[in-house]
Structures are given as C-alpha cells and as structure tokens.
Coordinates of C-alpha atoms and ligand atoms in Angstrom, one line a residue:
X1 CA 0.0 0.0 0.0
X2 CA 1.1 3.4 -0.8
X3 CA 2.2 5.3 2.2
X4 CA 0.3 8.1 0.9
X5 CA -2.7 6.3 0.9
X6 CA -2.3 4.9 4.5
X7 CA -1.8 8.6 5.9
X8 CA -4.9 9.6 4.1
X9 CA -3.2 12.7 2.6
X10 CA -3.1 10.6 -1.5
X11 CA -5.3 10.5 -4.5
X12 CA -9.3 9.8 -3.7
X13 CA -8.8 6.4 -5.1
X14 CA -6.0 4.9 -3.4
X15 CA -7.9 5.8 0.1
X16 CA -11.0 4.6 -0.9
X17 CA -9.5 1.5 -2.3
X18 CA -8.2 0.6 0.9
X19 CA -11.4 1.1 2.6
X20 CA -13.4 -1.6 0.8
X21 CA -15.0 -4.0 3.5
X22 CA -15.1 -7.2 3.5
X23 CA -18.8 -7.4 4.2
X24 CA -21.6 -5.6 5.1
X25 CA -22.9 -8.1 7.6
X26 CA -25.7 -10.5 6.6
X27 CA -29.5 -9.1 7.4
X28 CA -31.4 -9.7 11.2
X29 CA -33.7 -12.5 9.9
X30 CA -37.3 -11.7 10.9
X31 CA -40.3 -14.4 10.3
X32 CA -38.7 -16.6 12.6
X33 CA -40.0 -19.5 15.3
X34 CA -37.5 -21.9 17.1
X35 CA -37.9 -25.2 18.2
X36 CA -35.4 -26.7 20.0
X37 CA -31.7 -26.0 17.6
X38 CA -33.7 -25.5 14.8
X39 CA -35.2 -22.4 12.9
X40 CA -38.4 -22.3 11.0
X41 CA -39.3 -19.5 8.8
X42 CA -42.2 -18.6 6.4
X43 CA -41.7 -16.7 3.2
X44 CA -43.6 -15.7 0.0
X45 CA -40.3 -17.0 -2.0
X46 CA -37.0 -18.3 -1.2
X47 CA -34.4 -18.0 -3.4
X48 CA -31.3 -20.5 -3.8
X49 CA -28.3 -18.9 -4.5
X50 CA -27.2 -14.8 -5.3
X51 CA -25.8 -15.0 -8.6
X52 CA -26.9 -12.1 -10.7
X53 CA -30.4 -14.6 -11.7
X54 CA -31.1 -15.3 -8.1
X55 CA -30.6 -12.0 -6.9
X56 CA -32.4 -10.0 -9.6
X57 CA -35.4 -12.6 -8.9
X58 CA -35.7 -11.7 -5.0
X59 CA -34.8 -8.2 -5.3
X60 CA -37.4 -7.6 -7.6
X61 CA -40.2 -9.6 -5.7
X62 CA -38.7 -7.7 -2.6
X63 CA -39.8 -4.7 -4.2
X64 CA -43.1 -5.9 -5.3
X65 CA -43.8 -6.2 -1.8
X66 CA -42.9 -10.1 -1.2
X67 CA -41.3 -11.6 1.8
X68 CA -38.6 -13.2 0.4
X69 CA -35.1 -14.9 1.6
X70 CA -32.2 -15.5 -0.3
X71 CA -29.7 -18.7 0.5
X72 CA -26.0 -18.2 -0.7
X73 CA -24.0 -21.1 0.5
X74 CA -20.5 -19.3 -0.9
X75 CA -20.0 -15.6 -2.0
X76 CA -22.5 -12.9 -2.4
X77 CA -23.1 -12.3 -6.0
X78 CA -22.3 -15.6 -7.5
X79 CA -19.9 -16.6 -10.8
X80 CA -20.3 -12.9 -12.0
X81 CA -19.0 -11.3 -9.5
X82 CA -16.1 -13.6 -8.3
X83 CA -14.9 -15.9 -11.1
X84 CA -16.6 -14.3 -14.0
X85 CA -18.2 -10.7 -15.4
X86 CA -16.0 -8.4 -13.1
X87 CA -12.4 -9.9 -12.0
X88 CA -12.2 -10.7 -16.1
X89 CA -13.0 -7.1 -16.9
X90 CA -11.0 -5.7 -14.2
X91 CA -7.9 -7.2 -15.4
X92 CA -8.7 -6.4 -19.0
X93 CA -8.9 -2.9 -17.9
X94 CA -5.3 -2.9 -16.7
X95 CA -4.1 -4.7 -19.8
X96 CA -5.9 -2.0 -21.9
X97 CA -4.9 0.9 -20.4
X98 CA -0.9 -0.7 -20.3
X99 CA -1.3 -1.2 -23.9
X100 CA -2.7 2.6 -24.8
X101 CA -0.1 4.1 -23.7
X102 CA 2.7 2.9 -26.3
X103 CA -0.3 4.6 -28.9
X104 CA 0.2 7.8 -26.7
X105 CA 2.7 8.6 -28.7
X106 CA 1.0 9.7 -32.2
X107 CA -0.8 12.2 -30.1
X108 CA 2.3 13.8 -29.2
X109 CA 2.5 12.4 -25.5
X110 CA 5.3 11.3 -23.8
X111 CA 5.1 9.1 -21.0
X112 CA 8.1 7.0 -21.3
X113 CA 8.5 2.9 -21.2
X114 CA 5.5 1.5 -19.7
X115 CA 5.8 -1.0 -17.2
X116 CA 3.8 -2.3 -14.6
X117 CA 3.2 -4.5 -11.2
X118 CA 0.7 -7.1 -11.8
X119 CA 0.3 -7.7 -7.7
X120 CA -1.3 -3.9 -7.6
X121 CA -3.6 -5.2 -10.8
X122 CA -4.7 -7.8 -8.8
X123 CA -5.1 -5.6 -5.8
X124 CA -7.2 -3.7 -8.6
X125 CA -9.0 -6.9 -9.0
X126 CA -9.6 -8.2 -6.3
X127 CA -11.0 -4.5 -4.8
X128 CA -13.4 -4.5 -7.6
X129 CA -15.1 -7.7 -6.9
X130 CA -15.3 -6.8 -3.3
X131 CA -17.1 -3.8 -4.3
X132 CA -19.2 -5.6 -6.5
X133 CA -20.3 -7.9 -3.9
X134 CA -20.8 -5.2 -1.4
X135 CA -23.3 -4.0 -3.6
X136 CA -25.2 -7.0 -4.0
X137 CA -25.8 -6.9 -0.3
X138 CA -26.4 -4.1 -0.2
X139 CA -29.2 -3.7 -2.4
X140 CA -30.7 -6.7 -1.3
X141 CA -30.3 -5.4 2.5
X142 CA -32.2 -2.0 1.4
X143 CA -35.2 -3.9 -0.7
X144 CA -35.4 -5.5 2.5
X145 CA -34.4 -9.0 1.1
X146 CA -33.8 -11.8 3.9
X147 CA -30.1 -12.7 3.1
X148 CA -29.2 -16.5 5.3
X149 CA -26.0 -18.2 4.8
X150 CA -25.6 -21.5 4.4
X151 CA -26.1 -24.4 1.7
X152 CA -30.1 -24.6 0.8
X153 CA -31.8 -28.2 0.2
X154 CA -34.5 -29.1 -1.5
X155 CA -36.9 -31.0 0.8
X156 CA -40.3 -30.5 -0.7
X157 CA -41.7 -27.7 -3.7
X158 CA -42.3 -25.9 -0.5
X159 CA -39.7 -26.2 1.7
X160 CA -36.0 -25.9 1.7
X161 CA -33.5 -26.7 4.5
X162 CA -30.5 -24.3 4.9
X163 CA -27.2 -25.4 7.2
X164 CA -25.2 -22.6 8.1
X165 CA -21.3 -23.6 7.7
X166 CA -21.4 -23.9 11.7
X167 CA -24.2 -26.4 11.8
X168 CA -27.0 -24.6 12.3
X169 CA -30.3 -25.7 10.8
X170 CA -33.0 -23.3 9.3
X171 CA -36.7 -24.8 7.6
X172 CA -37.6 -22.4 5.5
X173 CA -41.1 -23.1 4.0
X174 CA -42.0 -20.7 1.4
X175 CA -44.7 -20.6 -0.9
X176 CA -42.4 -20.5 -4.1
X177 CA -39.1 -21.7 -4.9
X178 CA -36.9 -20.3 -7.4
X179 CA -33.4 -22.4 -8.1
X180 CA -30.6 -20.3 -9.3
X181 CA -27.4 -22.5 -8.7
X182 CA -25.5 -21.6 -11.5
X183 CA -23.1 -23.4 -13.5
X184 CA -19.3 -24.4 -13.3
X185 CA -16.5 -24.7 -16.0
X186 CA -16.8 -27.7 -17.9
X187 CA -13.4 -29.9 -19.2
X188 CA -12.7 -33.1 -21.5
X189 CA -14.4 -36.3 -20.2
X190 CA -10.7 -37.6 -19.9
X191 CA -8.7 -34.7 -18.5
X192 CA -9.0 -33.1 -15.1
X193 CA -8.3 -29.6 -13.9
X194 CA -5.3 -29.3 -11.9
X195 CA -2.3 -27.3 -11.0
X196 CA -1.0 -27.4 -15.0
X197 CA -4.2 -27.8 -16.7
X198 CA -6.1 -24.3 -15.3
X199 CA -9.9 -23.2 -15.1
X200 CA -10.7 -20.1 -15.5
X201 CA -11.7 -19.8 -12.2
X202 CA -8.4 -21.4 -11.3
X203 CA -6.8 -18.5 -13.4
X204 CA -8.2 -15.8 -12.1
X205 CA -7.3 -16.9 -8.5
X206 CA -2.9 -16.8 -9.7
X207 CA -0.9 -14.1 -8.4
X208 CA 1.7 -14.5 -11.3
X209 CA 1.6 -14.2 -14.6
X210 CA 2.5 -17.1 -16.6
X211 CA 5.3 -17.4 -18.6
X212 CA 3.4 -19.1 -21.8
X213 CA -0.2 -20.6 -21.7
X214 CA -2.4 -22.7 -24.4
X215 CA -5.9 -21.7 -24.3
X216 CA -8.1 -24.3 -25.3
X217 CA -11.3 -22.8 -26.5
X218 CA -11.5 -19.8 -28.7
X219 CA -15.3 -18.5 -27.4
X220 CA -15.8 -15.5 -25.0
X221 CA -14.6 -16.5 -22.5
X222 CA -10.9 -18.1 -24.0
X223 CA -10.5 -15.3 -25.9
X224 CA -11.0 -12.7 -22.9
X225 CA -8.4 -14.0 -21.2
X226 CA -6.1 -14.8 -24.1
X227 CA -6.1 -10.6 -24.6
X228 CA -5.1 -9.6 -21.5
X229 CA -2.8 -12.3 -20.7
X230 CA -1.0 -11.2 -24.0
X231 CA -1.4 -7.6 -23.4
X232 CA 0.6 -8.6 -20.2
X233 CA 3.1 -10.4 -22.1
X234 CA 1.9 -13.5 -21.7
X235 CA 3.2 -16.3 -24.4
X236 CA -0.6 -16.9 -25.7
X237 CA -1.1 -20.1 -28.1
X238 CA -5.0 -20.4 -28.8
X239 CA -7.1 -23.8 -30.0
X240 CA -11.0 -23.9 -31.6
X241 CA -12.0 -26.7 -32.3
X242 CA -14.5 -25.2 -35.0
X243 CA -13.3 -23.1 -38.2
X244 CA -13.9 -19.7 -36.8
X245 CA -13.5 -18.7 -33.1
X246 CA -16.8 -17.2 -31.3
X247 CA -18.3 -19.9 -33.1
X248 CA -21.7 -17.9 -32.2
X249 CA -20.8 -14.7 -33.4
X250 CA -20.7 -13.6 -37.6
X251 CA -18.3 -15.0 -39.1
X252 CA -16.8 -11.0 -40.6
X253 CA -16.4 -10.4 -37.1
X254 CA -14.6 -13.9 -35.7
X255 CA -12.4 -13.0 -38.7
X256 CA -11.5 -9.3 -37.3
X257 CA -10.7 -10.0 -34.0
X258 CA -8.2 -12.9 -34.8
X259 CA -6.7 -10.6 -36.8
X260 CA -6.5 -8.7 -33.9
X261 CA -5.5 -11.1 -31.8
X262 CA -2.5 -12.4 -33.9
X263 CA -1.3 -8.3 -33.8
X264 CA -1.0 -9.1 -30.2
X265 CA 1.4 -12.5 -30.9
X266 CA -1.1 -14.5 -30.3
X267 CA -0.7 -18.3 -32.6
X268 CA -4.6 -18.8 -33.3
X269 CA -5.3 -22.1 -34.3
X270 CA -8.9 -22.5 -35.8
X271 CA -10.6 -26.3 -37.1
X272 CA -8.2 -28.0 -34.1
X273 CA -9.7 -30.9 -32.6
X274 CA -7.4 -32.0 -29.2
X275 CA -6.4 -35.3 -28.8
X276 CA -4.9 -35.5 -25.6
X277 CA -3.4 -32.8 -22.8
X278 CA -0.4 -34.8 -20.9
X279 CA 1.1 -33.0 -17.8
X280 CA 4.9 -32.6 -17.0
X281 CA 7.0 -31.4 -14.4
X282 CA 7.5 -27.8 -15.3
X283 CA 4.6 -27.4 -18.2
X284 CA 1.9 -29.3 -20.2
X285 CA 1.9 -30.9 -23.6
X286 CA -0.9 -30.9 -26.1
X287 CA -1.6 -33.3 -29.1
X288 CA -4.5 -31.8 -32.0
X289 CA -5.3 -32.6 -35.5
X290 CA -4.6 -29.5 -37.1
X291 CA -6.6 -28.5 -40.5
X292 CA -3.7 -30.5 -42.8
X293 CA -1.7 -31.8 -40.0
X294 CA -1.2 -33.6 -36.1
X295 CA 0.4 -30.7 -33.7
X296 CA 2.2 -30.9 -30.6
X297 CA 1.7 -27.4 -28.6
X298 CA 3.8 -27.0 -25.3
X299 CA 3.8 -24.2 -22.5
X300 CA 3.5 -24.2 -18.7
X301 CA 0.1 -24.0 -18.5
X302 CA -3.4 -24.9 -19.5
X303 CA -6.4 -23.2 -19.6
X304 CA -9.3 -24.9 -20.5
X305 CA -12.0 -22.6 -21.4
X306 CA -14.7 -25.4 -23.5
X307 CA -17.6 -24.0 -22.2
X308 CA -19.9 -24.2 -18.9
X309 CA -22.2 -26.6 -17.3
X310 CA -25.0 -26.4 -14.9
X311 CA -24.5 -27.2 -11.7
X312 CA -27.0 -29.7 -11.3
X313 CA -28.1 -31.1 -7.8
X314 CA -29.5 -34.2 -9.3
X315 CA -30.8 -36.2 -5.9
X316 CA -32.4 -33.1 -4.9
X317 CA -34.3 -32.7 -8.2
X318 CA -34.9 -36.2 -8.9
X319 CA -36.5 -36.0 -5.0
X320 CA -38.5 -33.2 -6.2
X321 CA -39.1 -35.2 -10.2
X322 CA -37.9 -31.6 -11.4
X323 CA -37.0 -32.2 -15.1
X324 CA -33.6 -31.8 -16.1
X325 CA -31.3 -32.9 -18.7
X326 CA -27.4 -32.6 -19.5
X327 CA -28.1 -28.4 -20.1
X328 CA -29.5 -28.1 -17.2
X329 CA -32.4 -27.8 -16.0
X330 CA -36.0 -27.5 -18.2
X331 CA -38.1 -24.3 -17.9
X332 CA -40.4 -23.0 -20.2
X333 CA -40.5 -18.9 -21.2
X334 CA -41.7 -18.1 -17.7
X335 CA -38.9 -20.0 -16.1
X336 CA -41.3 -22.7 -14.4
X337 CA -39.9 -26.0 -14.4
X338 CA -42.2 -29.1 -14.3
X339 CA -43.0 -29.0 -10.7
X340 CA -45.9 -26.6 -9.9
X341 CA -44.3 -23.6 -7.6
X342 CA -40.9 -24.4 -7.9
X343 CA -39.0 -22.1 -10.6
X344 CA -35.5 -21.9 -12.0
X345 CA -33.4 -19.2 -13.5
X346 CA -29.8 -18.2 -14.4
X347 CA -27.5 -20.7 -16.2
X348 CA -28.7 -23.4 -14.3
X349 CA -31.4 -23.3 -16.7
X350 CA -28.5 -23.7 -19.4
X351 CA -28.8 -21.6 -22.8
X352 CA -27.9 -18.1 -22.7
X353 CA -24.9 -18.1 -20.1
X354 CA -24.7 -14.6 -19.5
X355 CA -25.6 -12.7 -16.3
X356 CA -28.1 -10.1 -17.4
X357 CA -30.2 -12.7 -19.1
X358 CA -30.2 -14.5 -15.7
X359 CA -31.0 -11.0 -14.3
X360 CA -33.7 -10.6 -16.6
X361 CA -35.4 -14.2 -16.2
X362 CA -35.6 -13.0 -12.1
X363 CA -36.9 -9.8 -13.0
X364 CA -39.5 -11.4 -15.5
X365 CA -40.1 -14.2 -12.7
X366 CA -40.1 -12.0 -10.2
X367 CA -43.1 -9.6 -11.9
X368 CA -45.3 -12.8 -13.3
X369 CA -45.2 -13.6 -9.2
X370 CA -46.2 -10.6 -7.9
X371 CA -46.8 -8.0 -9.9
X372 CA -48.8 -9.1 -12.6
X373 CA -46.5 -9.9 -15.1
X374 CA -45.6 -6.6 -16.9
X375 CA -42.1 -7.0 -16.9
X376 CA -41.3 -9.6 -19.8
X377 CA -37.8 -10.4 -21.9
X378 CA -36.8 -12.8 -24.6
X379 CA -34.1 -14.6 -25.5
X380 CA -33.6 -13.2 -29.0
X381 CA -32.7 -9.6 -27.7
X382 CA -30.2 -10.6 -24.6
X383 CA -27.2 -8.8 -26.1
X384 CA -23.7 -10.7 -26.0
X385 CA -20.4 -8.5 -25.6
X386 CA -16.7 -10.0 -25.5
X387 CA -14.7 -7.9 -24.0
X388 CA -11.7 -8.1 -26.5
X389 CA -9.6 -5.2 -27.4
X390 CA -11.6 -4.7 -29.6
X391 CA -15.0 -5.8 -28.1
X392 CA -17.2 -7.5 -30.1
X393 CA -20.4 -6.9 -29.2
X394 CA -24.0 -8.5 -30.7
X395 CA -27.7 -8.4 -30.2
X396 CA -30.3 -10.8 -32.6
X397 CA -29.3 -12.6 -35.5
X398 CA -26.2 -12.9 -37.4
X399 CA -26.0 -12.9 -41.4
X400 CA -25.7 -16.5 -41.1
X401 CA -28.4 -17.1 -38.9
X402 CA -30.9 -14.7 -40.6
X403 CA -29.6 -16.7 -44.0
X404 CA -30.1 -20.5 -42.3
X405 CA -33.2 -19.2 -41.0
X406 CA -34.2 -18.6 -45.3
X407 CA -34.9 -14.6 -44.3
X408 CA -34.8 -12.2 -46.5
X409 CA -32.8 -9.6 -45.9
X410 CA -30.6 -6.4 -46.5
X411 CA -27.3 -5.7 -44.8
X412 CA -25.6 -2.0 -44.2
X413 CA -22.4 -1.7 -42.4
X414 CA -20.4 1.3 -41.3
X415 CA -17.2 1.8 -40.6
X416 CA -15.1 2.8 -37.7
X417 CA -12.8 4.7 -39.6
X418 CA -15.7 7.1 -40.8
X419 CA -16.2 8.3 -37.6
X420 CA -13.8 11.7 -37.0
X421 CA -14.7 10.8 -32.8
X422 CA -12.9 7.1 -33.3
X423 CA -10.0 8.8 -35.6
X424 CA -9.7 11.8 -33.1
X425 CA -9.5 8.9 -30.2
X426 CA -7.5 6.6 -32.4
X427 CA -10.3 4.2 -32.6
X428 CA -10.3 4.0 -36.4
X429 CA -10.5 0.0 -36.7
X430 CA -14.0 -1.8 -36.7
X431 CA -17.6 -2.1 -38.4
X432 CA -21.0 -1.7 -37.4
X433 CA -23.0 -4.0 -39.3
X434 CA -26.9 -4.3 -39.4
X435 CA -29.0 -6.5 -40.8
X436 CA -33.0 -5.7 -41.7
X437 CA -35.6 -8.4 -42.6
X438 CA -39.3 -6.7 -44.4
X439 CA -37.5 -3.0 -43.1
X440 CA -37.3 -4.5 -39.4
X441 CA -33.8 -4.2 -37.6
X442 CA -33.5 -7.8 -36.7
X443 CA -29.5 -8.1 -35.8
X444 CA -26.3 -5.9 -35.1
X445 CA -22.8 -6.7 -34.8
X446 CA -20.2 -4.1 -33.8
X447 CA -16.7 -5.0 -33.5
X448 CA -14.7 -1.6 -32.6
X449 CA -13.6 -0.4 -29.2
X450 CA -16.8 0.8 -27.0
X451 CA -18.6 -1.7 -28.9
X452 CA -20.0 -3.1 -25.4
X453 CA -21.5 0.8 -24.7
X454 CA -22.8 0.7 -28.1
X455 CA -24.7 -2.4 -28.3
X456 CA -27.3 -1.1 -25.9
X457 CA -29.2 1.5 -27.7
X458 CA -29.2 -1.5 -30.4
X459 CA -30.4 -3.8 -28.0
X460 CA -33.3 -1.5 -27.6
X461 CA -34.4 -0.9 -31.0
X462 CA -33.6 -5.1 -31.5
X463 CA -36.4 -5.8 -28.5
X464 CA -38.8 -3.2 -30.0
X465 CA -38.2 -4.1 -33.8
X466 CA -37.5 -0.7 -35.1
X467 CA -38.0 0.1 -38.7
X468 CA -35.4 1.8 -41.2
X469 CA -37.8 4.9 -41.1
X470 CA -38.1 4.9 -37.2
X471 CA -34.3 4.7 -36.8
X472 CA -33.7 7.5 -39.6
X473 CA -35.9 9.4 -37.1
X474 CA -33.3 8.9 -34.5
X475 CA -31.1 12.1 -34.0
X476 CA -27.7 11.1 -32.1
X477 CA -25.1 14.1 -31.0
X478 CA -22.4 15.5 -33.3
X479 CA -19.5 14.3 -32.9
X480 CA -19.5 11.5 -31.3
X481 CA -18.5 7.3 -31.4
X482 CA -22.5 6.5 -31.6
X483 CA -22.8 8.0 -35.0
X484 CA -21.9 5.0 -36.2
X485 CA -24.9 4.0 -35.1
X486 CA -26.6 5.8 -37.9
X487 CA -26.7 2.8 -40.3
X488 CA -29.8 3.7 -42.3
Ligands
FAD501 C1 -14.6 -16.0 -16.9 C2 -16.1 -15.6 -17.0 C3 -16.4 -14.4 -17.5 C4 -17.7 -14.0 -17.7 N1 -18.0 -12.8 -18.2 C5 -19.3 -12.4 -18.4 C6 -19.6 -11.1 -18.9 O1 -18.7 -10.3 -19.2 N2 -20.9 -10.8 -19.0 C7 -21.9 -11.7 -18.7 O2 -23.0 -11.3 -18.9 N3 -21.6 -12.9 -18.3 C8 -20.3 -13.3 -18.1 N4 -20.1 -14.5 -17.6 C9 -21.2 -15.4 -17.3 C10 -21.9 -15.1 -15.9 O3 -20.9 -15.1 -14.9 C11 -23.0 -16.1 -15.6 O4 -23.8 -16.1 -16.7 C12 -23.7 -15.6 -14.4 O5 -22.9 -15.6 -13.3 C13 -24.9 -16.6 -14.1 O6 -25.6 -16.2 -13.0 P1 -26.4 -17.2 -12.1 O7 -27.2 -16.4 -11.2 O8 -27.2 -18.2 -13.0 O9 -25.4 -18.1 -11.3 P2 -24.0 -17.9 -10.6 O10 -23.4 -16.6 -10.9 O11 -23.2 -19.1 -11.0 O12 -24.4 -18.0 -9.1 C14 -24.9 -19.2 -8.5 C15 -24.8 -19.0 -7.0 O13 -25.6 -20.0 -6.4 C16 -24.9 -20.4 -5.2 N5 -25.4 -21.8 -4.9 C17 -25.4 -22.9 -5.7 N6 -26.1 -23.9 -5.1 C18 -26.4 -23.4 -3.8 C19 -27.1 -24.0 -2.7 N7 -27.5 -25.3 -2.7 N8 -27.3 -23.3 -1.6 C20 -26.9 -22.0 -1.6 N9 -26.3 -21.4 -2.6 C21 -26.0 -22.1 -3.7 C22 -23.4 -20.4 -5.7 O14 -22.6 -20.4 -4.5 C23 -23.4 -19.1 -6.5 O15 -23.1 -18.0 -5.7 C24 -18.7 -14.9 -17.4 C25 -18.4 -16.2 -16.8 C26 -17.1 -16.5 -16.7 C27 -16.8 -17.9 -16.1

C-alpha cells in the first residue's frame, strides 16, 4: 500500500480502495419460530443462491412487496461477480490501459516505457469484486431481502433446508421456490483440472503471470483471457475446435478479431480438434489434428476454457421429479420448471450463459409472481459482448443465422474509420454491421472499441423491432463514437 494512501493525505482512489470492506454483515432474519436447535421460517419466496439470476429474482419480488429470503451457501453475487463478469474485466482494464499508452505517442505524448506490477492489478482486481459484492448486499439489504447463509436443500416444492457452515439448521417453507445454482467450468471427459491444466476460475485466482499458456477454447470466455494475458506479455497459443473462433458470433467479425489477436502474438489455431493434454514437471503438452496436420503445442500452463455446465443437484431434483437434462435444467419462457411452484433461472437453466439474461429471467419471474406480469424479456434480444480489445459486441441474429433461418434480408455496415470521434481517439478499426428483414432491424454486430457501450441503444431498438424509417428518425449528438450508429 502506498504510504500516501495509508496517511490519508493521497489520490481519492487509493484511500477509498483501501477502505473496501469485507462485508456488510448478513441481514437480522425476521419471520422466525425456534424449536429446539432449529429455525423455522415462512416466506412468499425463497431463493437459492445470489448469482446475478437469483438476486435479480428476489430483489425484484422484494420490491413488489414479497417476503422473500435468499440462501448463498459461498459468496454474495455468484460466478459474476467472483470468477466471472468483473475480475475478467478488471484485469482487462489494466491490460488495456498498459497497452494505450505505447499509442500515446501519435498524439504527441510522452510518457516513457510503460511497465507495470501485476500484484497492484490484482489488488485492482480483487478491490473490484469486493465492491461488487458489497453491492449485492447491499441492495438486497435495502429492498429489504432476507439474506441466510448456508447451503439450501430441496426438501419439498415448499420447503427448503439451509445449514449454516457452523451447523445450524434453518426450515424455511415458502410458498415458491426459485433455483438459481448456476453453473461451473466444464473440461474433457478424460482430463482433469489441476495445477497445470487451469480453469478459469483457477486462473483468475494466480498471483503471477505465466510465462506461456495454451488456451483451449476460442469462445468468449478463452478469448477474454487470451487478450489480457498477452497484453501482459503473456506467451498466448489459442485452439478452436471449430473453423472460426466465437463460433456464435458472424463470421466478418470472428475474422477481425483474430486478426486482432494475432497483432498481439497470439498463434490462433482455428478447425483444431485436441487429442490428448499430458502434464509434465515444469509445463503441459498438447496433441491436435490440425486443418492438414497432427500438432504438438507445449507451455507451462493450460487453460481450459470449453464451455460451462450447470451445476446440477440431481438427488435433490430427482427428489422433487424436477426435469432436467445434461443443459440443465427445463423451464419454459416463464422460467417454471415441471413442478408446480418451484422455478429456476440463471445458467442453471442452461442456454444463454450470461448474467443479465439471468438477471432478466428474475426480474420477469419475479413480476409474473407478484406483480402481474408486466415485466417480460426474450431470449432473441439478450445482447452478447466480448470484452476483447476490440470488443465484439452482438444483439439478434447474425448474417448466417438470418440466412439459415431462409430470411430475407438487407445488410448496411459502417465503418469505424468514418467516424472523426474514433479517428480523433485513435479508434479508427472496426464495423458496425446491421442487418434488416421486411424494413425491421432484426440483428447488429459491432466490432470496434466501445462496442460493449454501443450495443445497448441496439439492444433496444432489436427488442422493439425498429424500422429503417423509425431509426432514420433517430437524432444522435455530433461528434460522437455513436454515430456509427446511424446505419440507415
Ligand atoms: C470467466 C467468465 C467471464 C464471464 N464474463 C461475463 C460477462 O462479461 N458478461 C456476462 O453477462 N456474463 C459473463 N459470464 C457469465 C456469468 O458469470 C454467468 O452467466 C452468471 O454468473 C450466471 O448467473 P447465475 O445467477 O445463474 O449463477 P451464478 O453466478 O453461477 O451463481 C450461483 C450462486 O448460487 C450459489 N449456490 C449454488 N447452489 C447453492 C445451494 N444449494 N445453496 C446456496 N447457494 C447455492 C453459488 O454459490 C453461487 O453463488 C462470465 C463467466 C465466466 C466464467
């Protein structure tokens, strides 16, 4: 710690940085009876597990006037905020801003050679996600949200048991349940995550950089941390199995980035299926078929970013006969599963894995409950964002889905370089590129720094199916980055 900010005399954010708490202290629990060592409590809705689904869904019911109680059995605001959304973006931060600096230059500034301390970027890091969680809390504290420790079991559709790390029982019985255990990385049916062969959990919990690294997986998530791990100067080596990475996303834009990506010394390797990941004493060697040949790819470490799977309870829902298969468990649009009352949301519910479609399956949830349904969402406008440098950001279809789907339709694309804001800012590199079925906006993809920022106005127009003529009523400030928005 800076001795500045210990005497309180330095910069605003160094003191408040070091005043993060740990925890806010869990809320008095009210609706209570006791019998002998045990609890009993009586809710409108219990909720298991605050991720961002399970804490949107009681927050909002809160606020609707429920009585609700939340069960975390780990940390307060799930995946997101410890292992996923905000220690990834924290660090990408600090790689971004390290690597603007050497651009400084063509505007005339000099700051000298860059370097850095990667334990004060995981300070960084570590201070965000403390803050993040705070805030979870928080807000649940203030809608007035019953927040209980422990690990919550399904007994009945009505009635979950909690135990409290020390061994204290609570029954709650509650007159709707809503599951939101979330999900956990996901690996090769023959390896095993270990010291050598990382998750990205296991990642993001290393106080060192590594010296060299093969990231297995070229979606979101593997490609997140292949940026800032070679911003950092990380040797980067990165495997898809399929013939573009972001397998989801158009393939103009998969095309871009690993362009980008190999400007940043990263060895993409696209159509490369891995046959086996052997561990040694100082690194890990992997074996692929290649497009036109086998490879051998070496480096100390392993990350194995292949996707994410639900993390099922299975005795608990085949107590209950909750449907379920291997994505998780089965909800319908209204996030009921097959068991009247009980309700699941978040990626437990497999699908979308992104937080704020788990946040809004517990707002929607949370409204058809008790408040009369008005709040509603739907799958084909959830917005998806990888947090690249640059980000690639998307909300509906893509060319190729719109084509596969045999639509109709007419794409216009802008690019970055035609904006004087993102050649002022040396932003000049990216598209905007939208795509219109019958005169309806019915998919964007932006690739281009902000692009995260920008997809939401999209996002909107997307949900509400904007016409060519209603967006060419749209009047957007002069000069800035969301001109490019203008695409009609
Ligand atoms: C590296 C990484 C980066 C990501 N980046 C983004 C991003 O930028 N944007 C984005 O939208 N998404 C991102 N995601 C995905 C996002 O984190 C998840 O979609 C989101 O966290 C899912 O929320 P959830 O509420 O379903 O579950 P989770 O966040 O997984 O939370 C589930 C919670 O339930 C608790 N729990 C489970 N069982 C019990 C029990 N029996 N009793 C009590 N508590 C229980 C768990 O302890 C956990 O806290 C990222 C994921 C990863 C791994």
């Amino acid at each position: 710690m800076p001795s500045s900010a210990r005497s309180g005399n330095g910069p605003y954010w160094e003191e408040r940085a070091v005043f993060v708490p740990e925890s806010i202290g869990v809320v008095p629990i009210k609706n209570e009876r006791r019998k002998g060592s045990t609890t009993f409590m009586d809710y409108d809705l219990v909720v298991i597990g605050a991720g961002p689904g399970g804490h949107a869904a009681a927050e909002e019911s809160a606020r609707l006037g429920a009585r609700v109680a939340i069960v975390e059995k780990d940390k307060w605001g799930g995946v997101c905020t410890h292992c996923g959304c905000i220690p990834t973006k924290a660090l990408l931060a600090c790689s971004k801003k390290y690597v603007d600096i050497k651009k400084l230059k063509r505007m005339g500034i000099a700051v000298g050679e860059p370097s850095f301390d990667f334990s004060v970027m995981k300070r960084h890091q570590n201070q965000m996600v403390r803050v993040s969680s705070l805030g979870v809390q928080k807000t649940l504290k203030e809608t007035g949200v019953e927040c209980i420790e422990g690990e919550g079991v399904l007994v009945s559709p009505e009635d979950v048991d909690v135990v409290a790390s020390d061994g204290v029982k609570k029954k709650i019985r509650a007159k709707h349940i809503v599951i939101a255990w979330g999900s956990r990385p996901a690996i090769f049916s023959n390896v095993e995550f270990s010291d050598r062969t990382l998750s990205s959990d296991r990642l993001l919990f290393m106080d060192t950089l590594p010296g060299s690294i093969i990231v297995v997986g070229g979606g979101a998530i593997g490609v997140e941390f292949a940026t800032f791990l070679a911003e950092l100067g990380t040797k980067v080596t990165l495997l898809e199995l399929m013939d573009q990475i972001l397998p989801n996303e158009e393939r103009e834009a998969a095309d871009f980035l690993e362009g980008e990506l190999k400007k940043l010394g990263i060895d993409v390797h696209t159509s490369t299926a891995i046959d086996s990941m052997e561990e040694m004493d100082d690194g890990v060697c992997v074996r692929a078929k290649c497009k036109d040949s086998d490879r051998e790819f070496s480096a100390e470490y392993a990350l194995v970013c292949v996707g994410r799977e639900p993390a099922l309870r299975t005795e608990e829902l085949d107590r209950l006969s909750i449907a379920y298969d291997r994505r998780g468990i089965i909800v319908n649009d209204r996030c009921m599963t097959n068991v009247e009352n009980v309700f699941a949301v978040g990626d437990v519910t497999g699908g979308i894995l992104l937080a704020h479609r788990a946040m809004a399956q517990g707002r929607a949830l949370a409204s058809d409950l008790f408040g009369g349904g008005s709040i509603t969402y739907s799958d084909a406008a959830i917005p998806a964002v990888v947090y690249t440098h640059p980000n690639v950001a998307r909300v509906g279809l893509t060319e190729e889905q719109a084509k596969k789907e045999g639509l109709e339709i007419e794409v216009k694309k802008v690019e970055y370089g035609g904006n004087i804001i993102a050649r002022t800012g040396l932003m000049g590199n990216g598209f905007v590129k939208a795509m219109f079925s019958d005169g309806v906006l019915i998919g964007v993809t932006i690739v281009g720094e902000e692009a995260a920022e920008l997809i939401a106005p999209m996002s909107l127009a997307v949900v509400n199916k904007m016409t060519i003529q209603q967006l060419r009523n749209w009047v957007i400030p002069h000069p800035t980055l969301s001109e490019l928005l203008s695409i009609v």
